[in-house]
C-alpha cells in the first residue's frame, strides 16, 4: 500500500479528504456564469487545468479546454500518464510552481459540477452473485434463482446514454405499465416500487474494433465513477421477459461528478472471488482486476435525518469491468471513447450489504427501519439517495464525490 503524497495544498493532506494528491480525479466545473471546463480535485479546491493549458503550463493539444474529458481520453494511455505525472510534480509539497498554480485554484464550494464526460453509449451488467441470486429468488423462485448462463458469461443489456445525469440532478418518478400478480389486466400509473441500484461505472477511454483480450480491456479503461441505476421494479417485473429491462431502467442513471482514474486505484486492485466453474479462456484475467472499494448508500427523507442503509464492497463482484468489456467485444461490437459500463448492482452476503431496496426490503415484505422511526420498502417522493465510495489507504483515502439524487413526484402525462 502506497503512502500519502504530501501536497502544498494543505486540505489535500487531511486523512478525511476524498481528494489527496494520490487521487487527482477529473471533473468538469463552472463558477458563476463561466463556461464549464476541465478541472482536477485537490483537497477542498479545484485546479483549473483548462486555464493552465491556455497559459501554456500544460500542453495536451487543447483537449483540456473542452467541456468534457472525452478528447483527452482519446489521446491514450501515454498522455494519461503524462498529465498525472505533471500534476503530481506541480502539486507536490516543495514544488517551485506553487505560486503560479495558486492563481488557478477555485474553492470546490463555489463551483457547480457538470457531467465529467459525454456518455457515448451505456451498457449495464448483472455481475454480483448475491444480487442475482436474491433477485432471481424473488422473480422466479429459489430453484431458478441463477440463470444457467450466469456462471459462464457476464450478463448485460444495452441501456440509454441519453438518461445518464450527474450527481445533484433531481429524478422524476416514472409512469409505466404495471401488472401485479393479482391483477387481471395491466394498468398505467406512476411506479410504486421505484428503487436504486448501487453500482460502479467503468469508462472506456480507448476505442476498439473487434474482439479484445481481458488484458487489453484493462488498459482501455480510463477510470471509474459511482453509478446509481434507478429502477422501477413494478415496470420491470411486467416487461422484462423475454428481452430484458427496457422502460424500468430508462428514467435516469446518476453518476458521481469525478472520474477516479485506474492509476489512482492501482494500489487497491484485488481479485474476483473463487470461481464455481472455470471460465472459458476469453474471460481469463491475467491479474487482479477488481478494486477494494468500500461503498455506502444513505437515505435522507425530505426534511428528515440521514440513515445509512447499505454498506458493501466492490470486491464482491463475480466479474470485473475488464472481463465485461472484453466479453462485450467478442461479437465484434466496436467500443468507443466515452462508453460507460455499469457493473451491476453490488450486493454482499448480509442484509445490510444489499445494493437495492428490492433486496433490502425483500420485495417490500420486510421494510427498512430508518433514523427517527420511519420505515421504507421502496423510495418515496422527496427522498434523497446518496452513494458514497472510497478506497482506504494508509492515512489517506481515494473518494469519488457523492452520487446523489432526490426523487420528485410523478408528473401527470399529457
Ligand atoms: Mn443495473
Short mmCIF file of C-alpha atoms and ligand atoms in Angstrom, two decimals:
data_model
loop_
_atom_site.label_atom_id
_atom_site.label_comp_id
_atom_site.label_asym_id
_atom_site.label_seq_id
_atom_site.Cartn_x
_atom_site.Cartn_y
_atom_site.Cartn_z
CA UNK A 1 0.00 0.00 0.00
CA UNK A 2 1.50 3.34 -1.00
CA UNK A 3 1.68 6.31 1.39
CA UNK A 4 0.09 9.74 1.19
CA UNK A 5 1.91 12.03 -1.25
CA UNK A 6 2.12 15.37 0.56
CA UNK A 7 0.87 18.47 -1.25
CA UNK A 8 1.33 22.20 -0.61
CA UNK A 9 -2.50 22.30 -0.73
CA UNK A 10 -2.91 21.65 2.99
CA UNK A 11 -6.52 20.40 2.77
CA UNK A 12 -5.25 17.60 0.48
CA UNK A 13 -3.15 16.16 3.32
CA UNK A 14 -6.05 15.51 5.70
CA UNK A 15 -6.86 11.84 6.33
CA UNK A 16 -10.54 12.76 5.83
CA UNK A 17 -10.34 14.36 2.38
CA UNK A 18 -11.61 12.36 -0.59
CA UNK A 19 -9.12 14.14 -2.83
CA UNK A 20 -5.48 13.77 -1.68
CA UNK A 21 -2.65 14.15 -4.22
CA UNK A 22 -2.78 10.36 -4.70
CA UNK A 23 -6.26 10.73 -6.24
CA UNK A 24 -6.32 13.62 -8.79
CA UNK A 25 -9.80 12.86 -10.18
CA UNK A 26 -11.08 14.59 -13.31
CA UNK A 27 -14.29 16.63 -13.48
CA UNK A 28 -15.99 19.49 -15.31
CA UNK A 29 -16.88 22.62 -13.37
CA UNK A 30 -18.11 26.19 -13.69
CA UNK A 31 -18.16 29.16 -11.34
CA UNK A 32 -21.00 31.66 -11.70
CA UNK A 33 -21.59 32.38 -15.38
CA UNK A 34 -18.29 30.97 -16.69
CA UNK A 35 -18.41 28.18 -19.29
CA UNK A 36 -17.97 24.60 -17.95
CA UNK A 37 -14.37 23.40 -18.27
CA UNK A 38 -11.99 20.66 -17.15
CA UNK A 39 -10.78 20.66 -13.55
CA UNK A 40 -8.94 18.39 -11.14
CA UNK A 41 -9.98 17.98 -7.49
CA UNK A 42 -7.27 18.54 -4.88
CA UNK A 43 -8.33 18.76 -1.22
CA UNK A 44 -11.24 21.20 -1.00
CA UNK A 45 -10.12 23.02 -4.19
CA UNK A 46 -10.38 22.52 -7.95
CA UNK A 47 -7.34 23.10 -10.16
CA UNK A 48 -8.45 24.83 -13.36
CA UNK A 49 -6.47 22.79 -15.88
CA UNK A 50 -8.30 24.41 -18.81
CA UNK A 51 -6.73 27.76 -17.95
CA UNK A 52 -3.39 26.09 -17.21
CA UNK A 53 -3.39 24.74 -20.76
CA UNK A 54 -4.46 28.14 -22.08
CA UNK A 55 -1.45 29.85 -20.46
CA UNK A 56 0.95 27.10 -21.60
CA UNK A 57 1.71 25.41 -18.27
CA UNK A 58 0.10 22.20 -19.59
CA UNK A 59 0.08 21.09 -23.23
CA UNK A 60 -2.37 18.41 -24.36
CA UNK A 61 -3.46 19.67 -27.78
CA UNK A 62 -6.18 21.89 -26.34
CA UNK A 63 -8.15 18.89 -25.07
CA UNK A 64 -8.30 20.27 -21.51
CA UNK A 65 -10.15 23.36 -22.71
CA UNK A 66 -13.27 21.47 -23.71
CA UNK A 67 -16.31 20.89 -21.51
CA UNK A 68 -15.68 17.14 -21.22
CA UNK A 69 -12.76 14.74 -20.77
CA UNK A 70 -13.54 12.74 -23.94
CA UNK A 71 -10.94 14.45 -26.16
CA UNK A 72 -8.25 14.00 -23.53
CA UNK A 73 -9.20 10.32 -23.03
CA UNK A 74 -8.86 9.80 -26.79
CA UNK A 75 -5.16 10.83 -26.59
CA UNK A 76 -4.44 7.47 -24.94
CA UNK A 77 -2.54 5.99 -22.00
CA UNK A 78 0.77 7.83 -22.62
CA UNK A 79 -1.00 11.20 -22.33
CA UNK A 80 -2.96 9.93 -19.30
CA UNK A 81 0.32 9.08 -17.54
CA UNK A 82 1.97 12.36 -18.59
CA UNK A 83 -0.80 14.57 -17.20
CA UNK A 84 -0.90 12.63 -13.93
CA UNK A 85 2.89 12.91 -13.53
CA UNK A 86 2.91 16.63 -14.31
CA UNK A 87 0.07 17.37 -11.90
CA UNK A 88 1.72 15.30 -9.18
CA UNK A 89 5.03 17.19 -9.55
CA UNK A 90 3.36 20.62 -9.66
CA UNK A 91 1.12 19.99 -6.63
CA UNK A 92 3.74 18.21 -4.50
CA UNK A 93 4.99 19.79 -1.32
CA UNK A 94 8.01 21.96 -2.20
CA UNK A 95 7.11 22.42 -5.90
CA UNK A 96 8.66 25.54 -7.49
CA UNK A 97 5.37 26.09 -9.36
CA UNK A 98 3.24 26.65 -6.24
CA UNK A 99 2.81 30.42 -6.62
CA UNK A 100 1.92 30.08 -10.31
CA UNK A 101 -0.64 27.33 -9.67
CA UNK A 102 -2.22 29.15 -6.73
CA UNK A 103 -3.70 31.58 -9.29
CA UNK A 104 -5.67 28.75 -10.84
CA UNK A 105 -7.31 27.15 -7.81
CA UNK A 106 -11.04 27.54 -7.13
CA UNK A 107 -12.84 26.58 -3.89
CA UNK A 108 -14.94 23.50 -4.64
CA UNK A 109 -17.72 25.03 -2.54
CA UNK A 110 -18.05 27.88 -5.11
CA UNK A 111 -18.20 25.60 -8.14
CA UNK A 112 -21.01 23.84 -9.94
CA UNK A 113 -20.08 20.34 -11.15
CA UNK A 114 -21.25 19.05 -14.53
CA UNK A 115 -21.13 15.72 -16.39
CA UNK A 116 -17.40 14.91 -16.47
CA UNK A 117 -17.62 13.20 -19.88
CA UNK A 118 -20.07 12.75 -22.71
CA UNK A 119 -21.56 9.27 -22.40
CA UNK A 120 -21.22 7.72 -25.86
CA UNK A 121 -23.20 4.57 -25.11
CA UNK A 122 -24.31 2.92 -21.86
CA UNK A 123 -24.30 -0.81 -21.11
CA UNK A 124 -25.37 -2.21 -17.76
CA UNK A 125 -24.37 -5.61 -16.35
CA UNK A 126 -25.61 -8.05 -13.69
CA UNK A 127 -22.40 -9.26 -12.04
CA UNK A 128 -22.93 -9.68 -8.29
CA UNK A 129 -23.79 -13.27 -7.44
CA UNK A 130 -25.57 -12.22 -4.24
CA UNK A 131 -27.70 -9.69 -6.16
CA UNK A 132 -28.51 -12.09 -9.00
CA UNK A 133 -29.43 -14.83 -6.51
CA UNK A 134 -31.62 -12.51 -4.43
CA UNK A 135 -33.47 -11.03 -7.41
CA UNK A 136 -33.78 -14.41 -9.15
CA UNK A 137 -35.27 -15.92 -5.99
CA UNK A 138 -37.90 -13.18 -5.79
CA UNK A 139 -38.76 -13.17 -9.53
CA UNK A 140 -38.52 -16.91 -10.33
CA UNK A 141 -38.14 -18.85 -7.06
CA UNK A 142 -35.09 -20.26 -5.27
CA UNK A 143 -34.70 -23.22 -7.66
CA UNK A 144 -34.34 -20.98 -10.71
CA UNK A 145 -32.57 -18.07 -8.98
CA UNK A 146 -29.35 -18.02 -11.03
CA UNK A 147 -29.97 -18.37 -14.78
CA UNK A 148 -27.99 -21.31 -16.25
CA UNK A 149 -25.68 -18.94 -18.16
CA UNK A 150 -24.83 -16.73 -15.17
CA UNK A 151 -21.65 -18.51 -14.01
CA UNK A 152 -20.29 -18.56 -17.59
CA UNK A 153 -20.91 -15.14 -19.14
CA UNK A 154 -21.26 -11.57 -17.90
CA UNK A 155 -24.98 -10.81 -18.44
CA UNK A 156 -25.81 -7.31 -19.64
CA UNK A 157 -28.21 -5.16 -21.65
CA UNK A 158 -27.78 -2.10 -23.84
CA UNK A 159 -29.04 0.93 -21.91
CA UNK A 160 -29.56 4.58 -22.81
CA UNK A 161 -26.72 7.13 -22.80
CA UNK A 162 -29.30 9.94 -23.01
CA UNK A 163 -30.61 9.35 -19.49
CA UNK A 164 -27.24 9.45 -17.66
CA UNK A 165 -27.11 12.53 -15.38
CA UNK A 166 -24.60 13.98 -12.94
CA UNK A 167 -24.98 13.88 -9.17
CA UNK A 168 -27.38 16.53 -7.83
CA UNK A 169 -29.87 16.17 -10.68
CA UNK A 170 -33.46 15.55 -9.50
CA UNK A 171 -35.16 12.38 -10.73
CA UNK A 172 -38.88 12.33 -11.54
CA UNK A 173 -40.79 9.20 -10.59
CA UNK A 174 -41.75 7.45 -13.83
CA UNK A 175 -45.11 6.26 -15.09
CA UNK A 176 -45.33 2.88 -16.68
CA UNK A 177 -47.39 -0.14 -17.46
CA UNK A 178 -47.86 -2.19 -14.31
CA UNK A 179 -49.40 -5.58 -13.65
CA UNK A 180 -49.14 -7.17 -10.23
CA UNK A 181 -49.53 -10.91 -9.62
CA UNK A 182 -53.18 -10.41 -8.53
CA UNK A 183 -54.18 -8.03 -11.35
CA UNK A 184 -56.22 -9.39 -14.27
CA UNK A 185 -55.11 -6.64 -16.60
CA UNK A 186 -52.19 -4.19 -16.73
CA UNK A 187 -52.78 -0.55 -15.80
CA UNK A 188 -50.85 2.67 -16.45
CA UNK A 189 -49.71 4.53 -13.30
CA UNK A 190 -46.68 6.02 -11.51
CA UNK A 191 -44.23 3.37 -10.34
CA UNK A 192 -44.93 2.40 -6.71
CA UNK A 193 -41.71 0.36 -6.44
CA UNK A 194 -39.06 2.87 -7.51
CA UNK A 195 -35.58 1.74 -6.50
CA UNK A 196 -31.83 2.35 -6.56
CA UNK A 197 -29.04 0.12 -7.79
CA UNK A 198 -25.63 0.70 -6.18
CA UNK A 199 -23.05 0.22 -8.94
CA UNK A 200 -19.65 1.29 -10.20
CA UNK A 201 -19.35 2.70 -13.73
CA UNK A 202 -16.26 1.92 -15.82
CA UNK A 203 -15.38 4.47 -18.54
CA UNK A 204 -13.90 3.24 -21.82
CA UNK A 205 -11.02 5.58 -22.73
CA UNK A 206 -9.74 3.92 -25.90
CA UNK A 207 -11.67 2.65 -28.91
CA UNK A 208 -11.61 -0.96 -30.12
CA UNK A 209 -12.96 -2.51 -33.30
CA UNK A 210 -13.26 -6.26 -32.91
CA UNK A 211 -12.55 -8.68 -30.06
CA UNK A 212 -10.01 -7.65 -27.42
CA UNK A 213 -8.43 -9.59 -24.56
CA UNK A 214 -9.20 -9.01 -20.89
CA UNK A 215 -5.65 -7.59 -20.51
CA UNK A 216 -6.26 -5.12 -23.34
CA UNK A 217 -9.67 -4.24 -21.90
CA UNK A 218 -7.98 -3.38 -18.59
CA UNK A 219 -5.66 -0.96 -20.42
CA UNK A 220 -8.56 0.62 -22.34
CA UNK A 221 -10.49 1.59 -19.19
CA UNK A 222 -9.73 5.19 -18.20
CA UNK A 223 -11.41 5.31 -14.81
CA UNK A 224 -14.45 4.77 -12.65
CA UNK A 225 -17.42 6.66 -11.21
CA UNK A 226 -20.12 5.73 -8.70
CA UNK A 227 -23.34 4.88 -10.53
CA UNK A 228 -26.97 4.69 -9.40
CA UNK A 229 -29.10 2.77 -11.90
CA UNK A 230 -32.57 3.98 -10.85
CA UNK A 231 -35.00 1.11 -11.45
CA UNK A 232 -38.81 0.81 -11.40
CA UNK A 233 -39.37 -2.73 -10.14
CA UNK A 234 -43.08 -2.92 -10.91
CA UNK A 235 -42.48 -1.82 -14.52
CA UNK A 236 -39.53 -4.24 -14.73
CA UNK A 237 -41.46 -7.27 -13.43
CA UNK A 238 -44.11 -6.91 -16.16
CA UNK A 239 -41.87 -6.00 -19.11
CA UNK A 240 -38.61 -7.93 -18.64
CA UNK A 241 -39.39 -11.20 -20.45
CA UNK A 242 -38.09 -12.13 -22.96
CA UNK A 243 -35.73 -9.25 -23.93
CA UNK A 244 -34.72 -7.88 -20.53
CA UNK A 245 -35.20 -4.47 -18.92
CA UNK A 246 -36.44 -1.53 -21.02
CA UNK A 247 -38.54 1.33 -19.57
CA UNK A 248 -37.81 0.20 -15.98
CA UNK A 249 -34.22 1.40 -16.41
CA UNK A 250 -34.68 4.33 -18.80
CA UNK A 251 -35.73 7.10 -16.40
CA UNK A 252 -32.28 8.12 -15.19
CA UNK A 253 -28.85 6.82 -14.23
CA UNK A 254 -26.87 9.10 -11.90
CA UNK A 255 -23.06 9.20 -11.82
CA UNK A 256 -20.66 10.86 -9.38
CA UNK A 257 -19.00 14.07 -10.66
CA UNK A 258 -15.33 12.97 -10.53
CA UNK A 259 -13.67 10.33 -12.71
CA UNK A 260 -11.23 8.43 -10.49
CA UNK A 261 -8.54 7.04 -12.79
CA UNK A 262 -7.29 3.46 -12.83
CA UNK A 263 -3.86 4.94 -11.98
CA UNK A 264 -5.21 6.28 -8.67
CA UNK A 265 -6.89 2.94 -7.93
CA UNK A 266 -3.82 0.82 -8.80
CA UNK A 267 -2.76 0.18 -5.13
CA UNK A 268 -6.26 -1.17 -4.38
CA UNK A 269 -6.50 -3.92 -7.03
CA UNK A 270 -8.00 -7.17 -5.78
CA UNK A 271 -9.10 -10.48 -7.28
CA UNK A 272 -12.58 -11.68 -8.13
CA UNK A 273 -13.92 -14.37 -5.76
CA UNK A 274 -13.18 -18.05 -6.32
CA UNK A 275 -14.91 -19.44 -9.45
CA UNK A 276 -17.54 -22.12 -9.01
CA UNK A 277 -16.92 -23.36 -12.54
CA UNK A 278 -13.88 -22.49 -14.68
CA UNK A 279 -14.43 -19.61 -17.10
CA UNK A 280 -13.79 -20.02 -20.82
CA UNK A 281 -10.40 -18.66 -21.87
CA UNK A 282 -11.64 -15.38 -23.38
CA UNK A 283 -12.69 -14.37 -19.83
CA UNK A 284 -9.46 -15.33 -18.05
CA UNK A 285 -7.95 -12.48 -16.03
CA UNK A 286 -4.16 -12.05 -16.18
CA UNK A 287 -4.19 -10.42 -12.72
CA UNK A 288 -6.44 -8.87 -10.07
CA UNK A 289 -8.91 -6.56 -11.82
CA UNK A 290 -11.44 -5.61 -9.16
CA UNK A 291 -10.78 -2.91 -6.57
CA UNK A 292 -11.18 -2.84 -2.81
CA UNK A 293 -13.73 0.00 -2.63
CA UNK A 294 -15.90 0.48 0.42
CA UNK A 295 -19.35 1.59 -0.67
CA UNK A 296 -22.32 3.06 1.18
CA UNK A 297 -25.81 4.31 0.42
CA UNK A 298 -27.71 6.74 2.58
CA UNK A 299 -31.33 7.87 2.50
CA UNK A 300 -32.49 11.29 3.70
CA UNK A 301 -36.29 11.75 3.63
CA UNK A 302 -37.48 15.26 2.74
CA UNK A 303 -36.69 17.30 5.87
CA UNK A 304 -35.58 14.20 7.80
CA UNK A 305 -32.40 12.66 9.17
CA UNK A 306 -29.85 10.77 7.08
CA UNK A 307 -29.76 6.96 7.53
CA UNK A 308 -27.06 4.71 6.11
CA UNK A 309 -28.95 1.83 4.53
CA UNK A 310 -26.21 -0.10 2.63
CA UNK A 311 -22.57 -0.96 3.39
CA UNK A 312 -20.76 -3.19 0.90
CA UNK A 313 -17.59 -3.53 -1.21
CA UNK A 314 -16.93 -3.56 -4.97
CA UNK A 315 -14.66 -6.61 -4.37
CA UNK A 316 -17.87 -8.69 -4.02
CA UNK A 317 -18.35 -8.77 -7.81
CA UNK A 318 -18.07 -12.07 -9.72
CA UNK A 319 -17.00 -10.34 -12.96
CA UNK A 320 -14.65 -7.34 -13.30
CA UNK A 321 -15.15 -4.42 -15.71
CA UNK A 322 -12.27 -5.64 -17.96
CA UNK A 323 -13.99 -9.04 -18.23
CA UNK A 324 -17.27 -7.32 -19.08
CA UNK A 325 -15.60 -5.08 -21.66
CA UNK A 326 -13.71 -7.99 -23.26
CA UNK A 327 -16.94 -10.02 -23.38
CA UNK A 328 -18.76 -7.03 -24.94
CA UNK A 329 -16.31 -7.05 -27.86
CA UNK A 330 -16.46 -10.81 -28.62
CA UNK A 331 -19.22 -10.27 -31.18
CA UNK A 332 -17.11 -7.67 -32.97
CA UNK A 333 -19.07 -4.87 -31.30
CA UNK A 334 -16.97 -1.68 -31.62
CA UNK A 335 -16.39 0.21 -28.39
CA UNK A 336 -15.83 3.97 -28.36
CA UNK A 337 -14.26 6.58 -26.13
CA UNK A 338 -16.84 7.60 -23.52
CA UNK A 339 -18.70 4.28 -23.42
CA UNK A 340 -19.97 3.65 -19.89
CA UNK A 341 -20.26 0.15 -18.41
CA UNK A 342 -22.37 -0.25 -15.26
CA UNK A 343 -21.04 -3.05 -13.03
CA UNK A 344 -24.44 -4.35 -12.00
CA UNK A 345 -25.87 -3.94 -8.51
CA UNK A 346 -23.23 -4.59 -5.87
CA UNK A 347 -24.62 -6.79 -3.11
CA UNK A 348 -22.76 -8.70 -0.43
CA UNK A 349 -23.82 -11.71 1.65
CA UNK A 350 -25.50 -9.81 4.52
CA UNK A 351 -28.79 -7.94 4.61
CA UNK A 352 -27.06 -4.58 5.11
CA UNK A 353 -24.75 -5.25 2.15
CA UNK A 354 -27.58 -5.48 -0.39
CA UNK A 355 -27.41 -2.70 -3.00
CA UNK A 356 -31.12 -2.19 -3.76
CA UNK A 357 -34.40 -1.70 -1.88
CA UNK A 358 -35.79 -4.74 -3.70
CA UNK A 359 -33.30 -6.88 -1.78
CA UNK A 360 -33.11 -4.77 1.41
CA UNK A 361 -36.88 -4.96 1.99
CA UNK A 362 -37.19 -8.35 0.22
CA UNK A 363 -39.70 -7.09 -2.29
CA UNK A 364 -41.43 -4.91 0.32
CA UNK A 365 -42.14 -7.78 2.74
CA UNK A 366 -39.61 -6.62 5.35
CA UNK A 367 -39.41 -2.78 5.38
CA UNK A 368 -36.20 -1.00 6.41
CA UNK A 369 -36.09 0.86 9.70
CA UNK A 370 -34.74 4.43 9.33
CA UNK A 371 -33.47 7.03 11.81
CA UNK A 372 -36.40 8.73 13.54
CA UNK A 373 -38.63 5.64 13.46
CA UNK A 374 -39.87 5.77 9.86
CA UNK A 375 -39.69 2.79 7.51
CA UNK A 376 -39.18 2.24 3.78
CA UNK A 377 -39.92 -0.59 1.35
CA UNK A 378 -39.13 1.49 -1.75
CA UNK A 379 -38.30 5.15 -2.47
CA UNK A 380 -40.88 7.79 -1.51
CA UNK A 381 -41.23 11.24 -3.08
CA UNK A 382 -38.78 13.74 -1.58
CA UNK A 383 -36.23 11.06 -0.61
CA UNK A 384 -32.58 11.97 -1.25
CA UNK A 385 -30.46 8.92 -2.09
CA UNK A 386 -26.67 9.24 -1.88
CA UNK A 387 -23.99 6.76 -2.94
CA UNK A 388 -20.53 7.16 -1.38
CA UNK A 389 -17.34 5.24 -2.10
CA UNK A 390 -13.70 5.19 -1.08
CA UNK A 391 -10.52 3.17 -1.35
CA UNK A 392 -8.84 3.31 2.04
CA UNK A 393 -5.05 3.63 2.04
CA UNK A 394 -2.66 4.05 4.94
CA UNK A 395 -3.51 7.53 6.27
CA UNK A 396 -5.40 8.63 3.16
CA UNK A 397 -8.43 7.69 1.07
CA UNK A 398 -9.43 7.92 -2.57
CA UNK A 399 -13.02 9.19 -2.92
CA UNK A 400 -15.37 9.76 -5.84
CA UNK A 401 -17.51 12.63 -4.54
CA UNK A 402 -21.13 11.87 -3.66
CA UNK A 403 -23.53 10.42 -6.20
CA UNK A 404 -26.89 11.92 -5.16
CA UNK A 405 -30.39 12.43 -6.45
CA UNK A 406 -33.74 13.48 -4.98
CA UNK A 407 -36.88 11.74 -6.25
CA UNK A 408 -39.66 14.16 -7.26
CA UNK A 409 -43.36 13.23 -7.65
CA UNK A 410 -44.58 11.80 -10.94
CA UNK A 411 -45.81 14.43 -13.39
CA UNK A 412 -49.26 13.98 -14.95
CA UNK A 413 -48.87 12.84 -18.53
CA UNK A 414 -50.35 14.85 -21.43
MN1 LIG B 1 -28.30 -2.02 -13.00
#
